């Protein structure tokens, strides 16, 4: 069977008409036909105008992000005790004003009870 | 028993019902493909009376119809297709299959302008053939040889949906003139 | 230094890409080799070659080559893009995102890279990143509606509803021609926008939008349901009632509609007669409707209940509906109803007897009603809230006498045996039921399940094999795994666990874990597919469901099994005896030997099945070369180097392995106490005291009287008492303040 290159195209697992249908549908899911033919008539000028207005809005909570000092020793403690990734541990500390006790307490309190 | 539209979160238990009931099974993704392509067409029957065992219980699916529109109809006519239909043995004789089918057919016409609906059924499946032909009015179009993996033939059946279109038009006229239920 | 290609080879390079996209891997490779012969250090070609090899299942070689390509040409966006794709197809999404970002820095205008990045961002739920990507994509192609919808989705998922709505409206305003009535994409976009308005809590505006923009929407049911809901929320009760009536006319089997209708009717909740009248109207209008007849049984009391229940039971028995008991057992929380229903069934039997005694009924169906009533009573006495197993058996035998070939009756007999603890008899009875209707897979599945409950793994697989596809390489088990048959894998694993075959038990639980990974991965294609289809609301539903995927009881059960098994392995590292934990230390020698023997036998059988499958594959029709070859790649990918789970069972760190299952268990089902109890056991053994305390506190909050919670409190106390002083002061502080089990 060496040598021939006419291969690999057909989905092989499908044994019945029913299966072939399913396989064909699934194999087409990820085709990216960026088909623009079906697009509607849009007013290009109007579009350009509104595009100007489409900017990423600054999220309120982002603007004055509080500077919270986080002690690396506390991060290490949380990573070890709570088995969190470093980023998550840092985040957790930040959201509790860098207070390791508060952070750990919050973490071990059932979420629906807090 | 509750008959309602299929939700994505129902899919694991729909797949489960399918695996319990029928020899033709599919990956979860194929159910997802139906649910995300034609969410209006697939319905489930749920055992609504089941007492909950945990806070994470999912509604127990006792019947479902998985339906689609034919993406590239060879005859050029918009039509629906029933991919899979089954009702748990424990919940038969309540007319669930018929009720599921009627909901799906209605939506095929309303949402996608289907002219007819087609399906395949094993030639030996008397109960299903009875439902399709005698209860729902399907007609046998042709026999497809060895359609199923085990070599069994399938009847290809069709139901013309113009009666639903007419009902919709009548209802619209009624709504326009006077107050009268369907 | 990156090499540049001649025109001819540049063309050839394009065909490599094309072949790859068409999945013509061999051709693609051939073309790539041709280029590399002359330009052995051409990074882009090396990358493409790596990509093709990856598609053929040669993952490691692919990565090595792609890395080499990168070291040669660090500035090539193709090399970085390919690197990202390799990571993506091997499911390392974080690394993939990093690689795509590098690629995009080098080629900021690449639509393809941007799109790939965006899909990964939403897959990983990096919504802020997704917003940025979709914004860039929209700016590149604002004429495409999909791009507007996608940006709205990004904002929506990020939680910025206002912005999502604004984006949708902006697009609408720029459209110069009115969309066609049959324009599905437009129809759906309208309802999507409506759902966003409603999600913001602006019901009035949502209703107005629905009644103008949504008036002729193609999704009729959605419009009717939303309109009814908005009207009800706004207190416009009369209109809401009418809207719910219209919905009931469409589908009288949806209990919600009755509930909502009643809420709009301003009725006293205690006026049972008036409530019932609402249902009666639909029972009359739809003679075949079940809900309108059954639902009043939920609220009726006393004589009214009795009367309604009698008429419902009579109707169901006459039709021989097998689900009658299943549909009513929820009423058993009320003891009056629990006592009334069997009495009514008895009465039905008496009356039926009188009737048939009086005159022999002509039609052969006369036994149907009697059988159904007997069947009901058998199930009644088999139910845990009203259990009397000998009476249950009595009734089912009477039913069987009436109709010996009735599969449902035989099934219930098997179920009664199960509740008697007679797993062997139960298995035999269910298998007998199976023989009565060999074309029905439902009874086949039940027979296999009962065999598994009786630890007959091999028989169960044979039974299942009657319905799996004969030609699947690897036999029935491979087919069941392929088809993601979770229930079988779970039951099979539990049975192997009982039989002491840890390897196969772990193997099944890991297989289930992997199926959940596949299910999560399944959403990937839909991030772009759904935009093309334009079905946005269903997509959003899917995303929300996927976020909670592993809370499913399917996951919970298998994961809990696995965690408990690993705990046993930790506690009794000597291996396969005493896995049940109960007979642990004092497992008698005979039992252990038997288990070992069984494990050996199972291993042999699995090896035999493997051999047979390989032979079968080898013997396949050579004429079907094209089909077979594609399969080779697939099989190479799928080749399992530990089919019997021997590697899994020989772990030296069972507690560490348990964490893989435990993490999602605690994350997604925190309110299931069994998960918390298991979590405690793992953490206390791992000496992770704060995490153990976390589970303990959760369990306490769920059920402080649970006997195992009390036990675990004691265990915790005893474990930390002597060593508390050695903990970090901050940890001590927490334990002292949060370990309150004893003080309370």
Coordinates of N, CA and C in Angstrom, one line a residue, chain C residues 175-318:
Chain C
X175 N -27.7 49.7 8.8 CA -28.3 48.9 7.7 C -29.2 49.8 6.9
X176 N -29.0 49.8 5.6 CA -29.8 50.7 4.8 C -31.1 50.0 4.2
X177 N -31.0 48.7 4.0 CA -32.2 48.1 3.4 C -32.8 47.2 4.5
X178 N -34.2 47.2 4.5 CA -34.9 46.5 5.5 C -34.6 45.0 5.3
X179 N -34.2 44.3 6.4 CA -34.0 42.9 6.2 C -35.2 42.1 5.8
X180 N -35.0 41.0 5.1 CA -36.1 40.2 4.7 C -36.8 39.5 5.9
X181 N -38.0 39.2 5.7 CA -38.7 38.5 6.8 C -38.1 37.1 7.0
X182 N -37.6 36.6 6.0 CA -37.0 35.2 6.1 C -35.5 35.3 6.5
X183 N -35.0 36.4 6.7 CA -33.6 36.5 7.1 C -33.4 36.0 8.5
X184 N -32.9 34.8 8.6 CA -32.8 34.2 9.9 C -31.8 34.9 10.8
X185 N -30.7 35.2 10.3 CA -29.6 35.9 11.1 C -30.2 37.1 11.8
X186 N -31.0 37.9 11.0 CA -31.6 39.1 11.5 C -32.6 38.8 12.6
X187 N -33.4 37.8 12.3 CA -34.5 37.4 13.2 C -33.9 37.0 14.6
X188 N -32.8 36.2 14.5 CA -32.2 35.8 15.8 C -31.5 37.0 16.5
X189 N -30.9 37.8 15.7 CA -30.2 39.0 16.3 C -31.2 39.8 17.1
X190 N -32.4 40.0 16.6 CA -33.4 40.7 17.3 C -33.8 40.1 18.6
X191 N -33.9 38.8 18.6 CA -34.3 38.1 19.9 C -33.1 38.1 20.9
X192 N -31.9 38.1 20.3 CA -30.7 38.1 21.1 C -30.6 39.5 21.8
X193 N -30.9 40.5 21.1 CA -30.9 41.8 21.7 C -32.0 41.9 22.8
X194 N -33.1 41.3 22.4 CA -34.2 41.3 23.4 C -33.8 40.6 24.7
X195 N -33.1 39.5 24.6 CA -32.7 38.8 25.8 C -31.7 39.6 26.6
X196 N -30.9 40.5 25.9 CA -30.0 41.3 26.7 C -30.7 42.4 27.4
X197 N -31.7 43.0 26.7 CA -32.5 44.0 27.4 C -33.2 43.5 28.7
X198 N -33.7 42.3 28.5 CA -34.4 41.6 29.6 C -33.4 41.3 30.7
X199 N -32.2 40.9 30.3 CA -31.2 40.6 31.4 C -30.8 41.8 32.2
X200 N -31.0 42.9 31.6 CA -30.6 44.2 32.3 C -31.8 44.5 33.2
X201 N -32.9 43.8 33.2 CA -34.0 44.0 34.1 C -35.0 45.0 33.6
X202 N -34.8 45.5 32.3 CA -35.7 46.5 31.8 C -36.8 45.8 31.0
X203 N -37.7 45.3 31.8 CA -38.8 44.5 31.3 C -39.7 45.3 30.3
X204 N -40.0 46.5 30.8 CA -41.0 47.3 30.0 C -40.4 47.5 28.6
X205 N -39.1 47.9 28.5 CA -38.5 48.2 27.3 C -38.3 46.9 26.4
X206 N -38.1 45.8 27.1 CA -38.0 44.5 26.4 C -39.3 44.1 25.8
X207 N -40.4 44.4 26.5 CA -41.7 44.1 25.9 C -42.0 44.9 24.7
X208 N -41.7 46.2 24.8 CA -41.9 47.1 23.7 C -41.1 46.7 22.5
X209 N -39.8 46.4 22.8 CA -38.9 46.0 21.7 C -39.5 44.7 21.0
X210 N -40.0 43.8 21.8 CA -40.5 42.5 21.3 C -41.7 42.8 20.4
X211 N -42.6 43.7 20.9 CA -43.8 43.9 20.1 C -43.6 44.8 18.9
X212 N -42.5 45.4 18.8 CA -42.2 46.2 17.5 C -41.3 45.4 16.7
X213 N -40.0 45.3 17.1 CA -39.0 44.6 16.3 C -39.2 43.1 16.2
X214 N -39.8 42.5 17.2 CA -40.0 41.1 17.2 C -41.3 40.6 16.7
X215 N -42.1 41.5 16.2 CA -43.5 41.2 15.8 C -43.6 40.0 14.9
X216 N -42.8 40.0 13.9 CA -42.9 38.9 12.9 C -41.7 38.0 12.9
X217 N -41.2 37.8 14.2 CA -40.0 37.0 14.3 C -40.3 35.5 13.9
X218 N -39.2 34.9 13.4 CA -39.4 33.5 12.9 C -39.4 32.5 14.0
X219 N -38.9 32.9 15.2 CA -39.0 32.0 16.3 C -40.3 32.3 17.1
X220 N -41.4 31.7 16.6 CA -42.7 32.1 17.2 C -42.8 31.7 18.7
X221 N -42.3 30.5 19.0 CA -42.5 30.1 20.4 C -41.7 31.0 21.4
X222 N -40.5 31.4 21.0 CA -39.7 32.3 21.9 C -40.5 33.6 22.1
X223 N -41.0 34.1 21.0 CA -41.7 35.4 21.1 C -43.0 35.3 22.0
X224 N -43.7 34.2 21.8 CA -44.9 34.0 22.7 C -44.5 33.8 24.1
X225 N -43.4 33.1 24.4 CA -43.0 32.8 25.8 C -42.5 34.1 26.4
X226 N -41.7 34.8 25.7 CA -41.1 36.0 26.3 C -42.2 37.1 26.5
X227 N -43.1 37.2 25.6 CA -44.2 38.2 25.7 C -45.0 37.8 27.0
X228 N -45.4 36.6 27.1 CA -46.2 36.2 28.3 C -45.4 36.5 29.6
X229 N -44.1 36.2 29.6 CA -43.4 36.4 30.8 C -43.3 37.9 31.1
X230 N -43.0 38.7 30.1 CA -42.9 40.2 30.4 C -44.2 40.7 30.9
X231 N -45.3 40.3 30.2 CA -46.6 40.8 30.6 C -46.9 40.5 32.1
X232 N -46.5 39.2 32.5 CA -46.8 38.8 33.8 C -45.9 39.6 34.8
X233 N -44.6 39.8 34.4 CA -43.7 40.6 35.3 C -44.2 42.0 35.4
X234 N -44.8 42.6 34.4 CA -45.3 43.9 34.5 C -46.7 44.0 35.1
X235 N -47.2 42.9 35.6 CA -48.5 42.9 36.2 C -49.7 43.2 35.3
X236 N -49.4 43.0 34.0 CA -50.6 43.2 33.1 C -51.2 41.8 33.0
X237 N -52.0 41.5 34.0 CA -52.4 40.1 34.2 C -53.3 39.5 33.2
X238 N -54.3 40.4 32.8 CA -55.3 39.9 31.8 C -54.6 39.5 30.5
X239 N -53.7 40.3 30.0 CA -53.0 40.0 28.8 C -52.1 38.8 29.0
X240 N -51.5 38.8 30.1 CA -50.6 37.7 30.4 C -51.3 36.3 30.4
X241 N -52.5 36.3 31.0 CA -53.3 35.1 31.1 C -53.6 34.7 29.6
X242 N -54.0 35.6 28.8 CA -54.3 35.3 27.4 C -53.1 34.7 26.7
X243 N -51.9 35.3 27.0 CA -50.7 34.8 26.4 C -50.4 33.4 26.8
X244 N -50.6 33.1 28.1 CA -50.3 31.8 28.6 C -51.3 30.8 28.0
X245 N -52.6 31.2 27.9 CA -53.5 30.3 27.3 C -53.2 29.9 25.8
X246 N -52.6 30.9 25.1 CA -52.2 30.6 23.8 C -51.1 29.6 23.8
X247 N -50.2 29.7 24.8 CA -49.1 28.8 24.8 C -49.6 27.4 25.2
X248 N -50.6 27.3 26.1 CA -51.2 26.0 26.4 C -51.8 25.4 25.3
X249 N -52.5 26.2 24.4 CA -53.1 25.6 23.2 C -52.0 24.9 22.3
X250 N -50.9 25.5 22.4 CA -49.8 25.0 21.6 C -49.2 23.8 22.2
X251 N -49.0 23.8 23.5 CA -48.3 22.7 24.1 C -48.9 22.5 25.5
X252 N -50.0 21.7 25.7 CA -50.6 21.5 27.0 C -49.9 20.6 27.9
X253 N -48.7 20.1 27.5 CA -47.9 19.2 28.3 C -46.7 19.9 29.1
X254 N -46.8 21.2 29.2 CA -45.7 22.0 29.8 C -46.2 22.6 31.1
X255 N -45.9 22.0 32.2 CA -46.5 22.4 33.5 C -46.3 23.9 33.9
X256 N -45.1 24.4 33.4 CA -44.9 25.8 33.7 C -46.0 26.7 33.2
X257 N -46.6 26.4 32.1 CA -47.6 27.3 31.5 C -48.8 27.4 32.5
X258 N -49.2 26.2 33.0 CA -50.4 26.2 33.9 C -50.0 27.0 35.1
X259 N -48.9 26.8 35.7 CA -48.4 27.5 36.9 C -48.5 29.0 36.6
X260 N -47.9 29.4 35.5 CA -47.9 30.9 35.2 C -49.3 31.4 35.0
X261 N -50.1 30.6 34.3 CA -51.4 31.1 34.0 C -52.2 31.3 35.3
X262 N -52.0 30.4 36.3 CA -52.7 30.5 37.5 C -52.2 31.7 38.3
X263 N -51.0 32.0 38.2 CA -50.4 33.2 38.9 C -51.0 34.5 38.4
X264 N -51.4 34.4 37.1 CA -51.9 35.7 36.5 C -53.4 35.8 36.8
X265 N -54.0 34.7 37.3 CA -55.5 34.7 37.5 C -56.0 35.2 38.8
X266 N -55.0 35.6 39.7 CA -55.4 36.2 41.0 C -56.3 35.2 41.8
X267 N -55.9 34.0 41.9 CA -56.8 33.0 42.6 C -56.2 32.8 43.9
X268 N -57.0 32.4 44.9 CA -56.6 32.0 46.2 C -55.9 30.7 46.0
X269 N -54.7 30.5 46.6 CA -54.0 29.3 46.5 C -54.7 28.1 47.2
X270 N -55.7 28.5 48.0 CA -56.3 27.4 48.8 C -57.7 27.0 48.1
X271 N -58.1 27.7 47.1 CA -59.3 27.4 46.5 C -59.1 26.3 45.5
X272 N -59.1 25.1 46.0 CA -58.8 24.0 45.1 C -59.7 23.8 44.0
X273 N -61.0 24.0 44.2 CA -61.9 23.8 43.1 C -61.7 24.7 42.0
X274 N -61.4 26.0 42.3 CA -61.1 27.0 41.2 C -59.8 26.6 40.5
X275 N -58.8 26.2 41.2 CA -57.6 25.8 40.6 C -57.8 24.6 39.7
X276 N -58.6 23.6 40.2 CA -58.8 22.5 39.4 C -59.5 22.8 38.1
X277 N -60.4 23.7 38.2 CA -61.2 24.1 37.0 C -60.3 24.6 35.9
X278 N -59.2 25.2 36.2 CA -58.3 25.7 35.2 C -57.8 24.5 34.4
X279 N -57.4 23.5 35.1 CA -56.8 22.3 34.5 C -57.9 21.5 33.7
X280 N -59.1 21.4 34.3 CA -60.2 20.7 33.7 C -60.5 21.2 32.3
X281 N -60.4 22.5 32.2 CA -60.7 23.1 30.9 C -59.8 22.5 29.8
X282 N -58.5 22.3 30.2 CA -57.6 21.8 29.2 C -57.7 20.2 29.0
X283 N -58.1 19.6 30.1 CA -58.3 18.1 30.1 C -59.4 17.9 29.1
X284 N -60.4 18.7 29.1 CA -61.5 18.5 28.2 C -61.2 18.9 26.8
X285 N -60.4 20.0 26.6 CA -60.1 20.4 25.3 C -59.1 19.5 24.6
X286 N -58.2 18.8 25.4 CA -57.2 17.9 24.8 C -57.4 16.5 25.5
X287 N -58.2 15.7 24.8 CA -58.5 14.4 25.5 C -57.3 13.6 25.7
X288 N -56.2 13.8 25.0 CA -55.1 12.9 25.2 C -54.0 13.6 26.0
X289 N -54.4 14.7 26.7 CA -53.4 15.4 27.4 C -53.2 14.8 28.8
X290 N -52.0 14.6 29.2 CA -51.7 14.0 30.5 C -51.6 15.0 31.6
X291 N -50.8 16.1 31.4 CA -50.5 17.1 32.4 C -51.8 17.6 33.1
X292 N -52.8 18.0 32.3 CA -54.0 18.6 32.8 C -54.7 17.7 33.8
X293 N -54.5 16.4 33.6 CA -55.2 15.4 34.5 C -54.4 15.1 35.7
X294 N -53.1 15.1 35.5 CA -52.2 14.6 36.6 C -51.8 15.7 37.6
X295 N -51.6 17.0 37.0 CA -51.0 18.0 37.9 C -51.9 18.4 39.1
X296 N -53.3 18.4 38.9 CA -54.1 18.7 40.1 C -53.9 17.8 41.3
X297 N -53.4 16.6 41.0 CA -53.1 15.7 42.2 C -52.1 16.3 43.1
X298 N -51.3 17.2 42.6 CA -50.2 17.8 43.4 C -50.8 18.7 44.5
X299 N -51.9 19.4 44.2 CA -52.4 20.3 45.2 C -53.8 19.9 45.9
X300 N -54.5 19.0 45.2 CA -55.8 18.6 45.8 C -55.5 17.8 47.1
X301 N -56.5 18.0 48.0 CA -56.4 17.2 49.3 C -57.7 16.5 49.6
X302 N -57.7 15.6 50.5 CA -58.9 15.0 51.0 C -59.7 14.3 49.9
X303 N -61.0 14.4 50.0 CA -61.9 13.7 49.1 C -61.7 14.1 47.7
X304 N -61.4 15.4 47.5 CA -61.1 15.8 46.1 C -59.9 15.1 45.5
X305 N -58.9 15.0 46.3 CA -57.7 14.2 45.8 C -58.2 12.8 45.5
X306 N -58.9 12.2 46.4 CA -59.3 10.8 46.2 C -60.0 10.6 44.9
X307 N -61.0 11.6 44.7 CA -61.8 11.5 43.5 C -61.0 11.6 42.2
X308 N -60.1 12.7 42.2 CA -59.3 12.9 41.0 C -58.3 11.8 40.8
X309 N -57.7 11.3 41.9 CA -56.7 10.3 41.8 C -57.4 9.0 41.2
X310 N -58.6 8.8 41.7 CA -59.3 7.6 41.2 C -59.5 7.7 39.7
X311 N -60.0 8.8 39.2 CA -60.2 8.9 37.8 C -58.9 8.9 37.0
X312 N -57.9 9.4 37.6 CA -56.6 9.4 36.8 C -56.1 8.0 36.8
X313 N -56.1 7.3 37.9 CA -55.6 5.9 37.9 C -56.4 5.0 37.0
X314 N -57.7 5.2 37.0 CA -58.6 4.4 36.1 C -58.2 4.6 34.7
X315 N -58.0 5.8 34.3 CA -57.6 6.1 32.9 C -56.3 5.5 32.5
X316 N -55.3 5.6 33.4 CA -54.0 5.1 33.2 C -54.0 3.6 33.1
X317 N -54.7 3.0 34.1 CA -54.7 1.5 34.1 C -55.4 1.0 32.9
X318 N -56.5 1.6 32.5 CA -57.2 1.1 31.3 C -56.3 1.1 30.1

